XYZ file of C-alpha atoms in Angstrom:
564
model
C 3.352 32.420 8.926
C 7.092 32.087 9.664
C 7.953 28.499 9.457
C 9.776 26.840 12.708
C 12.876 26.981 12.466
C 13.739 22.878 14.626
C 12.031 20.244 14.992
C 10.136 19.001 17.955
C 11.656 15.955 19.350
C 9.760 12.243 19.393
C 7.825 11.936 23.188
C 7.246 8.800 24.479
C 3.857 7.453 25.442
C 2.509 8.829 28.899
C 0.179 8.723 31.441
C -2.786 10.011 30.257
C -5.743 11.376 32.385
C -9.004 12.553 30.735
C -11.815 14.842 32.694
C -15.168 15.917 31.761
C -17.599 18.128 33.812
C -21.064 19.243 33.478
C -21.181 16.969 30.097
C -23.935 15.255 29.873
C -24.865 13.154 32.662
C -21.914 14.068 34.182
C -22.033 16.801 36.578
C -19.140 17.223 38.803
C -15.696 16.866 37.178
C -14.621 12.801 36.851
C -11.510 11.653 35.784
C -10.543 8.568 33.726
C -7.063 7.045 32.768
C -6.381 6.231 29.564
C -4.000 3.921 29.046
C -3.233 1.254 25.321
C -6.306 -1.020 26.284
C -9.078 1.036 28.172
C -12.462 -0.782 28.911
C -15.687 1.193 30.283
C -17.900 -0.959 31.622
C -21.848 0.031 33.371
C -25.086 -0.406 32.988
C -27.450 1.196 30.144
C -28.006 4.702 30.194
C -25.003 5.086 32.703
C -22.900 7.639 30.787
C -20.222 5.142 29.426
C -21.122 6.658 25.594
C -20.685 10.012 26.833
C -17.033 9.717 27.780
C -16.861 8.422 24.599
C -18.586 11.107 22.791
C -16.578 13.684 24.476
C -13.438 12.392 23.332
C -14.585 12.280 19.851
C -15.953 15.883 20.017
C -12.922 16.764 20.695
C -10.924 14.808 18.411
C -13.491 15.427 15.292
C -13.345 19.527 16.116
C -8.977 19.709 16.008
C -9.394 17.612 12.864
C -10.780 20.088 10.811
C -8.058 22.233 11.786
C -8.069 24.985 8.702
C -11.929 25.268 9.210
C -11.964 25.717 12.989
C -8.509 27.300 13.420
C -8.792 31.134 14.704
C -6.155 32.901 12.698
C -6.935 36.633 12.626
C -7.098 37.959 9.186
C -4.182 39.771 9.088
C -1.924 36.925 8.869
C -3.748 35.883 5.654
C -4.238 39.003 4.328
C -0.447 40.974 5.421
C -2.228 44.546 5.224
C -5.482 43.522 7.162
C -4.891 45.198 10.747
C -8.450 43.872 11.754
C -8.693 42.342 15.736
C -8.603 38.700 15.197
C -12.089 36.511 14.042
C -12.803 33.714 16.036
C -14.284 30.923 15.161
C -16.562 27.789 17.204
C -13.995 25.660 19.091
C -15.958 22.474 18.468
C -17.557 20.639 16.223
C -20.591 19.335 16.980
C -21.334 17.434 13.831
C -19.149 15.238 12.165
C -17.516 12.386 11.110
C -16.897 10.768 14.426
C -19.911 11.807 16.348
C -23.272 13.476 15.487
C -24.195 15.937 19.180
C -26.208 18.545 17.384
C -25.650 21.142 19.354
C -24.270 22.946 22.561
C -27.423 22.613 24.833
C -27.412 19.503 23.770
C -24.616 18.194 25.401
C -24.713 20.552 28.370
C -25.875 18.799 31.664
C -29.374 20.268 32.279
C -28.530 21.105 36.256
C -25.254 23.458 34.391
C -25.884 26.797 36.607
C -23.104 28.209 34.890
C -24.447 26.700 31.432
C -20.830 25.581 30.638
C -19.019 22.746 30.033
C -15.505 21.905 30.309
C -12.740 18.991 29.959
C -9.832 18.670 31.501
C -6.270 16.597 30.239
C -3.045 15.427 32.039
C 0.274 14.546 30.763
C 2.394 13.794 33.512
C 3.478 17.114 34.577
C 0.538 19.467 32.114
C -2.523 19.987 33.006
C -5.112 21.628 30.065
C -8.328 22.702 31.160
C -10.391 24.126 29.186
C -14.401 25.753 29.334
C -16.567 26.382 26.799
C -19.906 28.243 26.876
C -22.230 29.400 23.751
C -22.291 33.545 24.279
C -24.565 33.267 20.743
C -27.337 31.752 22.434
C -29.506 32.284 19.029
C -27.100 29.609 17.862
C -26.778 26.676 20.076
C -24.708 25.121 16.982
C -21.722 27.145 18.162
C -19.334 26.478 20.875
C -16.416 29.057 22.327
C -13.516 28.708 24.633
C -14.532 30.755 27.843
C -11.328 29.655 29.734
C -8.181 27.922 29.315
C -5.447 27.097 31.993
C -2.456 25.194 31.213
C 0.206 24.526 33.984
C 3.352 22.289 33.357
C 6.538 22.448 34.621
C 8.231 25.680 35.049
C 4.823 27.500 33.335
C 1.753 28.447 33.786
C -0.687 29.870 30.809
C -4.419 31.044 31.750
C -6.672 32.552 28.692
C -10.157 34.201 29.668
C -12.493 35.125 26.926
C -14.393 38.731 26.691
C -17.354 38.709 25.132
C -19.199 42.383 25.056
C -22.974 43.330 23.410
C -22.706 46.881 21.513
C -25.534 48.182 19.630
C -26.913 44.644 18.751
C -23.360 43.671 17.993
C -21.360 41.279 19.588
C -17.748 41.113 19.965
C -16.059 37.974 21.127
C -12.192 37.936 21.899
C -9.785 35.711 24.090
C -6.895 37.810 26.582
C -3.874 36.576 28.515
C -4.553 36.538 31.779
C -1.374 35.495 33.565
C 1.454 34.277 31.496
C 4.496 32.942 33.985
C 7.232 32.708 31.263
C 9.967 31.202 33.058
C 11.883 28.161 30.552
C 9.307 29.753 27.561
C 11.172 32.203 25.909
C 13.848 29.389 24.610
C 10.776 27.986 22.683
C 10.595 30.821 20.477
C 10.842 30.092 16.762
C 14.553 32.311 16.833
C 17.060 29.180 15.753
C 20.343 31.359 17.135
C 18.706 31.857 20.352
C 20.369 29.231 22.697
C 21.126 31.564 25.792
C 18.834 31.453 28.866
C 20.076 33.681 31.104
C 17.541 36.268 30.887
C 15.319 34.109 31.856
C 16.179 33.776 35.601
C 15.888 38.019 35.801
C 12.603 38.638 37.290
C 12.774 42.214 36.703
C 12.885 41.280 33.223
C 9.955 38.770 33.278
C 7.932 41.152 35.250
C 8.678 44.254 33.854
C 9.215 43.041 29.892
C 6.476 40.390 29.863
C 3.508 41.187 32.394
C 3.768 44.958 32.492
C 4.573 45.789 29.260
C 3.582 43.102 26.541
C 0.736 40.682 27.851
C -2.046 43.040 26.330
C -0.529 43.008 22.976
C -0.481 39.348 22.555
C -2.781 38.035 20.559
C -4.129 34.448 21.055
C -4.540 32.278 18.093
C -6.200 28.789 18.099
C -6.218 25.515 16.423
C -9.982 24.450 17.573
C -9.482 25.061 20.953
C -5.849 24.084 21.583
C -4.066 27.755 21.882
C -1.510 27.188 19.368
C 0.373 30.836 18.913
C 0.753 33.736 20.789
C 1.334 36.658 18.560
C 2.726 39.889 18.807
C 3.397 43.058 16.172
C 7.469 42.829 15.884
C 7.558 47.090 16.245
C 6.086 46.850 19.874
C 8.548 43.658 20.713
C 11.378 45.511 19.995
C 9.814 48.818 20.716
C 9.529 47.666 24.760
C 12.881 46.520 24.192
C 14.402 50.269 24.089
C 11.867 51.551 26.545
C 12.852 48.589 28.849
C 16.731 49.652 28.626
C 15.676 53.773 28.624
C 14.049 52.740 32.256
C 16.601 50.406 34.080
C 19.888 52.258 32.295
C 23.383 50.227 32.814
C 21.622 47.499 35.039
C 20.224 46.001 31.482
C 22.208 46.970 29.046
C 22.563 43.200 28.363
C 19.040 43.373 26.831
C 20.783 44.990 23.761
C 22.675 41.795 22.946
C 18.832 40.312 23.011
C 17.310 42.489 20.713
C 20.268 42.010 18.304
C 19.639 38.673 18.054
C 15.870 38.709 16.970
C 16.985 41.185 14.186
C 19.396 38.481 13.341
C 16.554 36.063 13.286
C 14.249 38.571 11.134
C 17.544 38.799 8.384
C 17.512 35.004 8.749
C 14.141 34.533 7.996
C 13.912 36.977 5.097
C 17.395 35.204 3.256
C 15.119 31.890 3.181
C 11.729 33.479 1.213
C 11.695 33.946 -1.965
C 10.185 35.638 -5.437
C 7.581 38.658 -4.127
C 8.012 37.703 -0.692
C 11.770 38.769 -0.612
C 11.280 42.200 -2.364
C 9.352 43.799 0.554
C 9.448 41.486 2.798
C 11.504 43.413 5.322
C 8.489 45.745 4.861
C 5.873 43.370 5.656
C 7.859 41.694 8.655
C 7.698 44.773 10.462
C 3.371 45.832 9.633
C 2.421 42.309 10.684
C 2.098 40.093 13.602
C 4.679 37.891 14.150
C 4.963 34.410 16.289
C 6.150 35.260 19.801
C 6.254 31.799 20.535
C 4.808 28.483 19.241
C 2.763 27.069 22.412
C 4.286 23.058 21.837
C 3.232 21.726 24.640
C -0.103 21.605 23.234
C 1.265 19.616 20.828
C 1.065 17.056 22.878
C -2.783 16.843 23.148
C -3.166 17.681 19.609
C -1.302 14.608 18.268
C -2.796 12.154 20.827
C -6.527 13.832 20.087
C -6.281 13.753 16.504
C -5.382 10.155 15.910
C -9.241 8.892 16.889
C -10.501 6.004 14.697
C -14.286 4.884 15.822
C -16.321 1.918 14.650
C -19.852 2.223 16.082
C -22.045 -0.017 17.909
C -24.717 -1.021 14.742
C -22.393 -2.595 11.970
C -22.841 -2.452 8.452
C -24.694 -5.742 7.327
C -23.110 -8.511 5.208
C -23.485 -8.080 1.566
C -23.559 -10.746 -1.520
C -21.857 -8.066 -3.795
C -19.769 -4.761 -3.346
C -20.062 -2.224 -5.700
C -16.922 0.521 -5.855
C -14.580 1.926 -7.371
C -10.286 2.211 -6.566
C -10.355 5.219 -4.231
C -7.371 5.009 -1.879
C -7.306 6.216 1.617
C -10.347 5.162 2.994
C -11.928 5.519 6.613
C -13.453 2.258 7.823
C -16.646 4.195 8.754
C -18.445 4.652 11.708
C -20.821 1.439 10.665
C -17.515 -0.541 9.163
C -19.132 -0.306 5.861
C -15.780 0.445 3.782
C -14.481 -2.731 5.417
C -14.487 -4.679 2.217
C -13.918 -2.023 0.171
C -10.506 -2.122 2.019
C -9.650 -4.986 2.348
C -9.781 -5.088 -1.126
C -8.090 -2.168 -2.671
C -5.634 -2.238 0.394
C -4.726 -6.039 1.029
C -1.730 -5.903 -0.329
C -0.972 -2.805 1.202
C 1.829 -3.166 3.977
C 0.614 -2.796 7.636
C 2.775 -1.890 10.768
C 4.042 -4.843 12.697
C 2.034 -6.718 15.441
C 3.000 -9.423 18.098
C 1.362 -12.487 18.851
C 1.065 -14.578 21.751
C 1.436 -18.661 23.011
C 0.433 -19.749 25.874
C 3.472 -22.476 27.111
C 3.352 -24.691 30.132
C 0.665 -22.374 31.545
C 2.729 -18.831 30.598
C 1.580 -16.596 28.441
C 4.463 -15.311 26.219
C 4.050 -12.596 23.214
C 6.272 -13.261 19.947
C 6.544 -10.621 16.979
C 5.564 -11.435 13.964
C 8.688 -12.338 11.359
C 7.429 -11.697 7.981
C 9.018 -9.104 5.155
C 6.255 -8.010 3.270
C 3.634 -8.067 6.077
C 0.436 -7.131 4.346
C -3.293 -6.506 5.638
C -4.553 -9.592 3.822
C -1.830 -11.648 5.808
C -2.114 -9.866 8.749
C -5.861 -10.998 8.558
C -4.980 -14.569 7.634
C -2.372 -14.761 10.355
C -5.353 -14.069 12.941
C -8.026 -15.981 11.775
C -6.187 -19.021 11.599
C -4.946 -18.556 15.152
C -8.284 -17.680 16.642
C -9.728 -21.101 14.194
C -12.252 -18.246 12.243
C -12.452 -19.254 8.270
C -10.398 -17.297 5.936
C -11.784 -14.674 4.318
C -10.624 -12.803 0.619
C -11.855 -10.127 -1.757
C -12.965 -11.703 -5.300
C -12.928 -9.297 -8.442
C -16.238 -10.196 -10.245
C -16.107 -7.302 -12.888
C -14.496 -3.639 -13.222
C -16.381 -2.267 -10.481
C -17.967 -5.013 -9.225
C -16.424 -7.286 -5.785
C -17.419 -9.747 -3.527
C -15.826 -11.045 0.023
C -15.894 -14.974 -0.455
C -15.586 -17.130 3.139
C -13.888 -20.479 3.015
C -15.995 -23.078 5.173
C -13.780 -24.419 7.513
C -13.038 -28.490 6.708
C -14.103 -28.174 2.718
C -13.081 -26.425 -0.076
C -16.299 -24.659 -0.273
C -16.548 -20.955 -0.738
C -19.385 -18.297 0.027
C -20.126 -14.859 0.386
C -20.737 -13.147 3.811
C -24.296 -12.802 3.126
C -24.027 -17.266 3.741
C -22.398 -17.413 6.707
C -24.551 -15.059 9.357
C -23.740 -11.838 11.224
C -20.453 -12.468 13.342
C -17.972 -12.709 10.796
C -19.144 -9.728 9.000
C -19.564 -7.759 12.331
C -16.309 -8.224 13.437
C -14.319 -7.919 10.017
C -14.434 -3.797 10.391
C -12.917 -3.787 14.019
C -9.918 -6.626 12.783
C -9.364 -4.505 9.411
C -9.021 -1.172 10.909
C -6.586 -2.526 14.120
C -4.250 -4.129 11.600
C -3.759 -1.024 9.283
C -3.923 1.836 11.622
C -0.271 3.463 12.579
C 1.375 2.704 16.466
C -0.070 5.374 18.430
C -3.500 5.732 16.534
C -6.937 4.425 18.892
C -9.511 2.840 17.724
C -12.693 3.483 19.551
C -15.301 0.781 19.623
C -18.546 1.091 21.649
C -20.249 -2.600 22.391
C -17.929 -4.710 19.528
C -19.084 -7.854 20.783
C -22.949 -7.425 19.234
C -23.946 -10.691 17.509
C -20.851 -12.489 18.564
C -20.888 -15.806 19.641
C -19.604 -15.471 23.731
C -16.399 -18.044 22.233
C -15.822 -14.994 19.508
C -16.126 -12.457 22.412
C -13.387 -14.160 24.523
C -11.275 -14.436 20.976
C -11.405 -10.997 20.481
C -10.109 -9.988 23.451
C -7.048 -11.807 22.953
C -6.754 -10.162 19.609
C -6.959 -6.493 21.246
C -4.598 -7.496 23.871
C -2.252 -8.438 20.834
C -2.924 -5.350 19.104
C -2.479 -2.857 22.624
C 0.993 -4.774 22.833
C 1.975 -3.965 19.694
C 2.144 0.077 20.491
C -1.865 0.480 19.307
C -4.755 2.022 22.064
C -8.154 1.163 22.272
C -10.687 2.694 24.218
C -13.709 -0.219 24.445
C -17.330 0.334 25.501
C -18.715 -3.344 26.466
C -21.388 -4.984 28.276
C -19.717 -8.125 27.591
C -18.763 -10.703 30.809
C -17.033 -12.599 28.364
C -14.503 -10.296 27.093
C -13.948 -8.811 30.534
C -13.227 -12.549 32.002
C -11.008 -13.603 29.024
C -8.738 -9.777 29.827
C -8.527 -11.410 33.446
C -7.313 -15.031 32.436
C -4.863 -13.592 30.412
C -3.464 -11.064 33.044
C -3.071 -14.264 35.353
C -1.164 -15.987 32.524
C 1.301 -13.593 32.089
C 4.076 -13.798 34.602
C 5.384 -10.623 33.322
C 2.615 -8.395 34.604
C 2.761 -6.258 31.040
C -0.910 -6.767 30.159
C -1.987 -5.552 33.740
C 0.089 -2.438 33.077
C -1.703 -1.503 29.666
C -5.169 -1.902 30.315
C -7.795 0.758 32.501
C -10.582 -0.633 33.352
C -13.376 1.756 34.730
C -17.302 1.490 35.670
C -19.189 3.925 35.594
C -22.229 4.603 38.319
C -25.427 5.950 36.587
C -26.763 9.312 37.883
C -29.272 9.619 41.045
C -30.847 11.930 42.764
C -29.618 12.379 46.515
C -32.340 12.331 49.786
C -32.501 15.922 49.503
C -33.404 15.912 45.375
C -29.909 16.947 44.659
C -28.691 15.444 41.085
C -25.747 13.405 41.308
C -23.655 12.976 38.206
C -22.398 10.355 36.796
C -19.385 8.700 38.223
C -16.253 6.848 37.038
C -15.117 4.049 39.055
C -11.862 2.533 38.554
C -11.659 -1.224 38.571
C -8.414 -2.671 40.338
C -7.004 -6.052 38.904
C -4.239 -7.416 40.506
C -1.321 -9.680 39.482
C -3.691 -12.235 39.231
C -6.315 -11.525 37.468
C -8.383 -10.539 39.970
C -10.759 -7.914 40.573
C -10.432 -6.507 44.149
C -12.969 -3.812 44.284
C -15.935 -5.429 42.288
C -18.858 -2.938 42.439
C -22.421 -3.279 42.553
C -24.294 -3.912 39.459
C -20.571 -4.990 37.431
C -21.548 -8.171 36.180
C -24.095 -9.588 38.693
C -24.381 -12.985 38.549
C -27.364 -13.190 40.646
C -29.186 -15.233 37.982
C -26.440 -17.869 38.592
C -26.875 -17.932 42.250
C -30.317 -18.196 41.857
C -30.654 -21.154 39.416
C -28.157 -22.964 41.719
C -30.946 -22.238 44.140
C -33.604 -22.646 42.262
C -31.904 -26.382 41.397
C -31.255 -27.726 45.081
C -35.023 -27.177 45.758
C -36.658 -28.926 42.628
C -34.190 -31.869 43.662
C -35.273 -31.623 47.197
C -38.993 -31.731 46.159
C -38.107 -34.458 43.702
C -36.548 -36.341 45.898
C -39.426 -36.142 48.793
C -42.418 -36.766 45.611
C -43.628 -33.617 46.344
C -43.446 -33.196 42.660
């Protein structure tokens, strides 16, 4: 592959919109905005684990990214002139999220038996459809569409997929490339000038005409990531281009001398074998018309998932491991100890805190120099008044988490002290060491939590959302929820309101007529005050309240009058 030749500048964080359609429970397309701190809130069996799901299907099938990334042979093998081999587009099974297969996840009332999701970064939009053309293997997934629009572009992919003598041949073709502002993101470093761009004759004629059946599309899972084309043909329409249109674009040469620069440039920086006949290979094999970065974008937000399920790993008296480094916390939190003992000392990014003063709310950074996990940890457990916790070295192999019982100097092991501190060690140990940027997803961390715990923890994900991290939350809890709300009202500066998206989501139904009705996403507005201003039906219902209030005037009534 040629290497690119600058480096794609830092973005900062955006508005980020999420779709799915015909996923699931979810039939029509519903949006959701993702923002540091996003909470999904409905009843059972709504579809809140879905949108869930589809995120990590999505994150889990770009991770793999050497296993499900569609090169064509040929640039692996230089002399291989073979069409290009694609391969599934997502993973159903993984690390993050276990979907067995396409039909599975495919809404049953799918006429079109696809599925698709949809993304928005400010100005892009990426939608993409997949369908399963190898319906002897529901295991496999392909991209049947793709349409990317952003500002000054617009990209649309369409798969073919033909049946030939019991043989089946799948491929993915341009279907409209508008390449005004592209062509400056080709990988050519002394390319600076853009004034071809603003010639349509040139973009019509050059690009659409000429060179859009040639270009090969090459994926990373099912992000396009390079659009290739052989270098003879490139510079091949190039002549033909200038043959037609004569004097009127002879300024076309001055183009075409500069990629051959770029090819001379490129071939001065290999080395050994590679430099012998390279000048050879660089004109038999395909080479990168352009690197597609803007899906870049939804690559390195995708690919940053963390996920701690809803069942938790259960507290142990002993831990039994050995000093492997670079450890995922699990989808159970079961490498939690094993963790926060080999990494403890380990230094984590830095994280803000929060006082509440005269009634205001105000967030301080923490000032230490060597900030590690196992202070990080301490630091929070003292302010939320939870018992300290630390890894003990029993033998070579051989560990145990000891808890100090508040008001003594008495230690134990987690296995003493019940489920809640052990069920919520994963979620703190993961948030403290994963980078700015990174999400955790947790679906229903408040499970054997004390409703006091449930309200702490939500200040600690506030914290941790404030401090540059995202979280996307599945809860039924009232208590976290309420706690978000108080805190919003403390805070005169309206920053937690800004961070957090908070959605419900209406289970699916069946209309009068028998129609199915999807699942839909319902955003939740708070206001400056903590308020919610659209509360929907079924959010939190405190009928039982009402009633016992009820239920209480009457007994004193009867009371009262001896009736009983």
């Amino acid at each position: 592959m040629l290497e690119r030749l600058f480096v794609r500048p830092k973005r900062k964080s955006r508005k980020f919109l999420f779709g799915l359609n015909n996923f699931k429970s979810f039939k029509e397309n519903q949006l959701i905005e993702i923002k540091p701190l996003t909470i999904i809130c409905g009843v059972n069996n709504c579809g809140k684990s879905s949108i869930i799901q589809s995120l990590l299907l999505s994150s889990q099938s770009l991770e793999l990214t050497e296993k499900f990334r569609g090169y064509p042979l040929l640039i692996r093998y230089p002399y291989d002139f073979r069409e290009p081999i694609y391969k599934t587009s997502l993973l159903f099974e993984g690390d993050l999220c276990h979907l067995s297969d396409f039909y599975n996840v495919l809404n049953r009332y799918s006429k079109d038996k696809e599925f698709s999701f949809n993304f928005e970064i400010e100005s892009t939009k990426f939608s993409v459809t997949f369908f399963n053309p190898y319906k002897e293997n529901p295991l496999e997934a392909y991209v049947k569409n793709i349409d990317i629009i952003g500002d000054g572009y617009n990209l649309q992919i369409e798969s073919k997929f033909e049946e030939n003598n019991d043989k089946f041949n799948y491929s993915c073709l341009i279907k409209k490339l508008n390449f005004q502002h592209l062509l400056w993101r080709c990988p050519f470093g002394y390319f600076k000038s853009r004034k071809y761009l603003s010639n349509k004759n040139f973009e019509e004629t050059f690009i659409i005409n000429h060179l859009i059946k040639d270009i090969k599309v090459i994926f990373n899972g099912f992000l396009p990531e390079k659009l290739l084309l052989p270098y003879d043909r490139f510079s091949n329409e190039i002549n033909l281009i200038i043959q037609r249109f004569g004097e009127g674009l002879k300024e076309l040469k001055s183009f075409k001398k500069r990629i051959n620069e770029e090819l001379e440039f490129i071939l001065l920086r290999t080395e050994g074998k590679t430099k012998d006949y390279g000048r050879k290979i660089i004109k038999e094999t395909y080479y990168s018309f352009f690197e597609y970065y803007e899906n870049k974008i939804f690559e390195d937000l995708l690919k940053k998932f963390h996920y701690i399920g809803p069942l938790r790993d259960e507290p142990h008296r002993y831990y039994q491991f050995y000093d492997i480094r670079n450890l995922d916390i699990g989808n159970k939190g079961q490498y939690a100890a094993q963790i926060l003992t080999l990494e403890g000392d380990l230094q984590i990014p830095t994280f803000k805190t929060f006082e509440i003063k005269d009634g205001k709310l105000i967030f301080e950074k923490v000032k230490l120099k060597d900030l590690s996990l196992k202070k990080g940890l301490s630091i929070w457990f003292k302010k939320l008044n939870l018992p300290s916790i630390n890894p003990k070295k029993l033998e070579h192999i051989l560990f145990k988490i000891v808890v100090n019982l508040q008001k003594s100097d008495e230690y134990v092991t987690l296995q003493d002290v019940g489920f809640g501190i052990s069920q919520i060690l994963p979620v703190y140990v993961e948030s403290l060491r994963m980078e700015k940027g990174h999400t955790l997803v947790l679906e229903q961390p408040e499970i054997h939590l004390h409703p006091s715990m449930q309200s702490k923890l939500a200040d600690f994900l506030i914290s941790m959302a404030i401090s540059g991290k995202n979280f996307l939350i599945e809860t039924h809890s009232e208590h976290l929820i309420n706690r978000i709300c108080l805190r919003i009202a403390q805070d005169h500066s309206n920053t937690i309101k800004n961070i957090i998206s908070l959605v419900f989501v209406e289970p699916p139904k069946e209309d009068k007529t028998g129609k199915f009705i999807g699942s839909k996403i319902k955003r939740i507005i708070l206001n400056n005050y903590g308020e919610i201003e659209n509360w929907p039906v079924g959010f939190f219902d405190d009928l039982d309240s009402g009633k016992i209030i009820q239920a209480a005037i009457k007994k004193r009534k009867k009371e009262a009058n001896g009736e009983i």
